[in-house]
Short mmCIF file of C-alpha atoms in Angstrom, two decimals:
data_model
loop_
_atom_site.label_atom_id
_atom_site.label_comp_id
_atom_site.label_asym_id
_atom_site.label_seq_id
_atom_site.Cartn_x
_atom_site.Cartn_y
_atom_site.Cartn_z
CA MET H 1 52.11 108.02 114.03
CA LYS H 2 55.21 108.53 112.05
CA ALA H 3 54.41 109.71 108.55
CA PRO H 4 55.54 107.36 105.76
CA ALA H 5 58.71 108.09 104.12
CA GLN H 6 58.34 109.88 100.89
CA PRO H 7 59.73 108.18 97.69
CA ARG H 8 63.00 109.52 96.47
CA PRO H 9 63.15 111.38 93.22
CA ALA H 10 64.14 109.13 90.32
CA GLY H 11 67.39 111.19 89.85
CA SER H 12 68.56 110.47 93.40
CA VAL H 13 69.01 106.77 92.79
CA ARG H 14 71.27 107.39 89.90
CA ARG H 15 73.14 109.76 91.75
CA GLU H 16 73.74 107.35 94.65
CA GLN H 17 74.85 104.60 92.13
CA LEU H 18 77.27 107.17 90.43
CA SER H 19 78.85 108.13 93.72
CA ASP H 20 79.08 104.41 94.67
CA GLU H 21 80.74 103.83 91.33
CA VAL H 22 83.19 106.72 91.94
CA ALA H 23 84.00 105.42 95.53
CA ALA H 24 84.87 102.02 94.12
CA ARG H 25 87.11 103.54 91.58
CA LEU H 26 88.83 105.66 94.00
CA ARG H 27 89.08 102.77 96.50
CA ALA H 28 90.76 100.62 93.85
CA GLU H 29 93.18 103.30 93.00
CA ILE H 30 94.12 103.64 96.59
CA MET H 31 94.43 99.92 97.14
CA THR H 32 96.62 99.43 94.25
CA GLY H 33 98.82 102.48 95.04
CA THR H 34 97.73 104.65 91.93
CA LEU H 35 96.66 107.11 94.40
CA ARG H 36 99.61 107.48 96.74
CA PRO H 37 99.52 107.99 100.56
CA ASN H 38 99.32 111.66 101.63
CA THR H 39 98.52 112.94 98.20
CA PHE H 40 95.37 115.25 97.86
CA ILE H 41 92.30 114.32 95.89
CA ARG H 42 90.98 117.38 94.14
CA LEU H 43 87.26 117.55 93.54
CA ASP H 44 87.46 119.39 90.15
CA GLU H 45 90.42 117.47 88.94
CA THR H 46 88.86 114.06 89.93
CA ALA H 47 85.49 115.00 88.48
CA ALA H 48 87.00 115.87 85.27
CA ARG H 49 89.11 112.65 85.07
CA LEU H 50 86.34 110.36 85.66
CA GLY H 51 83.90 112.25 83.43
CA VAL H 52 81.37 113.15 86.33
CA SER H 53 80.25 116.26 88.08
CA ILE H 54 81.71 117.45 91.39
CA THR H 55 78.57 116.07 93.47
CA PRO H 56 79.22 112.28 93.26
CA VAL H 57 82.90 112.78 93.78
CA ARG H 58 82.20 114.80 97.02
CA GLU H 59 79.80 112.02 98.13
CA ALA H 60 82.26 109.30 97.30
CA LEU H 61 84.91 110.96 99.37
CA ARG H 62 82.52 111.26 102.29
CA THR H 63 82.17 107.35 102.03
CA LEU H 64 85.86 106.84 101.96
CA ARG H 65 86.33 109.22 104.74
CA GLY H 66 84.00 106.99 106.85
CA GLU H 67 86.22 103.93 105.94
CA GLY H 68 89.40 105.66 106.90
CA MET H 69 90.72 105.70 103.51
CA VAL H 70 90.99 109.48 103.21
CA GLU H 71 90.91 112.29 105.71
CA LEU H 72 89.51 115.80 105.31
CA GLU H 73 92.15 118.49 106.10
CA PRO H 74 90.47 121.97 106.51
CA HIS H 75 91.34 124.39 103.49
CA ARG H 76 93.28 121.65 101.89
CA GLY H 77 90.96 118.76 100.84
CA HIS H 78 90.88 115.07 101.08
CA ARG H 79 94.36 113.42 101.95
CA VAL H 80 94.86 109.78 101.04
CA MET H 81 95.65 107.83 104.31
CA PRO H 82 98.86 105.63 104.46
CA LEU H 83 98.11 102.02 103.72
CA THR H 84 100.35 99.62 105.47
CA ARG H 85 101.31 96.05 104.64
CA GLN H 86 99.41 94.97 107.95
CA ASP H 87 96.31 96.86 106.66
CA ILE H 88 96.30 94.64 103.49
CA GLU H 89 96.95 91.49 105.53
CA ASP H 90 94.19 92.38 108.02
CA ILE H 91 91.66 92.98 105.04
CA PHE H 92 92.61 89.59 103.55
CA TRP H 93 92.30 87.83 106.91
CA LEU H 94 89.15 89.24 107.70
CA GLN H 95 87.65 88.31 104.15
CA SER H 96 89.17 84.68 104.32
CA THR H 97 87.87 84.19 107.78
CA ILE H 98 84.23 85.06 106.81
CA ALA H 99 84.53 83.12 103.55
CA GLN H 100 85.73 79.93 105.13
CA GLU H 101 82.78 79.95 107.55
CA LEU H 102 80.35 80.56 104.66
CA ALA H 103 82.32 77.88 102.65
CA ALA H 104 81.70 75.21 105.31
CA THR H 105 78.08 75.83 105.54
CA THR H 106 77.58 75.84 101.82
CA ALA H 107 79.56 72.47 101.39
CA ARG H 108 76.89 70.87 103.74
CA ARG H 109 73.70 72.47 102.33
CA ILE H 110 74.07 73.41 98.65
CA ALA H 111 71.46 72.04 96.31
CA PRO H 112 72.60 69.82 93.26
CA GLU H 113 70.95 72.33 90.85
CA GLU H 114 73.09 75.31 92.37
CA ILE H 115 76.14 73.24 91.84
CA ASP H 116 75.19 72.78 88.24
CA GLU H 117 74.59 76.67 88.02
CA LEU H 118 78.10 77.05 89.50
CA GLU H 119 79.47 74.84 86.84
CA ARG H 120 77.76 77.00 84.10
CA LEU H 121 79.16 80.15 85.53
CA ASN H 122 82.63 78.62 85.57
CA ARG H 123 82.28 77.82 81.85
CA LEU H 124 81.21 81.36 81.20
CA MET H 125 84.34 82.45 83.12
CA ALA H 126 86.49 80.13 81.11
CA ALA H 127 85.29 81.40 77.82
CA ALA H 128 85.93 84.92 79.07
CA VAL H 129 89.57 84.10 80.16
CA GLU H 130 90.06 82.48 76.83
CA THR H 131 89.13 85.64 74.90
CA GLY H 132 90.64 88.01 77.46
CA ASP H 133 87.40 89.85 78.37
CA ALA H 134 88.18 91.43 81.67
CA THR H 135 84.66 92.73 82.04
CA ALA H 136 83.02 89.33 81.55
CA ILE H 137 85.55 87.60 83.77
CA ALA H 138 84.82 89.90 86.74
CA ALA H 139 81.14 89.43 86.13
CA ALA H 140 81.32 85.61 86.06
CA GLU H 141 83.64 85.65 89.06
CA PHE H 142 81.32 87.84 90.94
CA ASN H 143 78.17 85.67 90.07
CA PHE H 144 80.08 82.61 90.93
CA HIS H 145 80.97 83.61 94.36
CA ARG H 146 77.60 85.44 95.06
CA LEU H 147 75.81 82.05 94.32
CA PHE H 148 78.37 80.11 96.22
CA ASN H 149 78.00 82.25 99.48
CA ARG H 150 74.35 82.66 99.27
CA ALA H 151 73.90 78.88 99.09
CA SER H 152 75.01 78.75 102.66
CA GLY H 153 71.69 80.30 103.70
CA ARG H 154 73.70 82.63 105.87
CA ILE H 155 72.55 85.90 104.01
CA LYS H 156 73.67 88.43 106.78
CA LEU H 157 77.25 86.76 106.87
CA ALA H 158 77.26 86.81 102.99
CA TRP H 159 76.54 90.44 103.10
CA PHE H 160 79.34 91.16 105.45
CA LEU H 161 81.80 89.51 103.14
CA LEU H 162 80.48 91.34 100.16
CA HIS H 163 81.12 94.72 101.82
CA VAL H 164 84.63 93.65 103.03
CA ALA H 165 85.36 92.32 99.49
CA ARG H 166 84.98 95.83 97.92
CA TYR H 167 88.64 96.52 99.07
CA LEU H 168 89.82 94.02 96.58
CA PRO H 169 90.62 95.71 93.53
CA PRO H 170 89.11 93.41 90.77
CA GLN H 171 91.07 94.67 87.69
CA LEU H 172 94.35 93.83 89.37
CA PHE H 173 93.19 90.11 89.01
CA VAL H 174 90.95 89.79 86.07
CA THR H 175 93.40 91.48 83.75
CA ASP H 176 95.98 88.73 84.50
CA PRO H 177 95.69 85.78 82.20
CA ALA H 178 97.53 83.58 84.60
CA TRP H 179 95.18 84.47 87.46
CA GLY H 180 92.22 83.68 85.25
CA VAL H 181 93.29 80.25 84.18
CA ALA H 182 94.26 79.41 87.99
CA ALA H 183 90.76 80.83 89.21
CA VAL H 184 88.95 78.59 86.47
CA ARG H 185 90.81 75.67 87.67
CA SER H 186 90.19 76.27 91.38
CA HIS H 187 86.48 76.74 90.68
CA ASP H 188 86.48 73.17 88.84
CA ARG H 189 88.09 71.68 91.85
CA LEU H 190 85.71 73.39 94.38
CA ILE H 191 82.61 72.20 92.27
CA ASP H 192 84.05 68.70 92.24
CA ALA H 193 84.48 69.05 96.07
CA LEU H 194 80.80 70.21 96.60
CA ARG H 195 79.58 67.23 94.75
CA ARG H 196 81.45 64.98 97.04
CA ARG H 197 80.25 66.96 99.97
CA ASP H 198 83.90 67.27 100.86
CA VAL H 199 83.78 70.20 103.49
CA HIS H 200 87.53 70.15 104.22
CA THR H 201 88.56 70.55 100.61
CA VAL H 202 85.93 73.23 99.93
CA VAL H 203 87.20 75.34 103.05
CA ASP H 204 90.86 74.67 101.96
CA LEU H 205 90.18 75.85 98.34
CA THR H 206 88.45 79.02 99.69
CA ASP H 207 91.39 79.84 101.88
CA GLN H 208 93.81 79.27 99.11
CA GLN H 209 91.93 81.89 96.91
CA PHE H 210 92.58 84.55 99.45
CA THR H 211 96.17 83.43 100.25
CA ASP H 212 96.75 83.70 96.51
CA GLY H 213 95.17 87.16 96.15
CA LEU H 214 97.19 88.68 99.19
CA ALA H 215 100.36 87.37 97.70
CA ARG H 216 99.51 88.91 94.27
CA LEU H 217 98.36 92.41 95.61
CA LEU H 218 101.43 92.56 98.04
CA GLU H 219 103.76 91.83 95.08
CA TRP H 220 101.94 94.42 93.04
CA LEU H 221 102.42 97.02 95.83
CA ASP H 222 105.85 96.21 96.35
CA GLN H 223 106.73 96.67 92.50
CA ALA H 224 104.76 99.94 92.60
CA GLY H 225 107.10 101.12 95.46
CA LEU H 226 104.32 101.90 97.77
CA TRP H 227 106.32 101.26 100.83
CA ARG H 228 109.74 102.42 99.58
CA ASN H 229 111.67 104.57 102.08
CA ALA H 230 108.71 104.07 104.54
CA GLY H 231 108.05 101.80 107.59
CA ARG H 232 105.93 98.82 106.69
#
């Protein structure tokens, strides 16, 4: 009989969380062009910049290497892999495809009290947008869509969407007041469609969110000159 796994030391949990946070930060910097293709990410410099030790940076880079976002070159370090326009479009296509499937199921089975909770979360988001609190906006947006997707009952599919969504840099959106106002308005329309069990409108609004997000990110990367003098 296989021996039961030993519990991890308490410090290892925090270390894993920290490496995930570092990976999320570096992933967002790559996705927004802050970290340019073919540049090298130095362990000591990155650790100092983010205020962490080298260990979570090394673990974060191992994660990003598994995602194909960086490549380890012997004796040189981790190089940021090129990010093409097609890569961005593929990421949003996959997110939208999964999200629309979840949305259709949610529209059919969501409970009235869950719709009420979505409305409450959207009011929190509206208040955060009004005050310009980017952290609160991001939290409300995340909680809104987590509840919406989990209401489908398709937990594994919702889990896949969550993991694909990590490539979407939230700060690019939540710091844009125009995006915040539009998102709250879209949520209002979504909630209304859910109360009417209007599956078509729920799916269409879900698709529009990703179409808008893709356009905003591509515009940002164009302005940042990510693909200047390079093939797209």
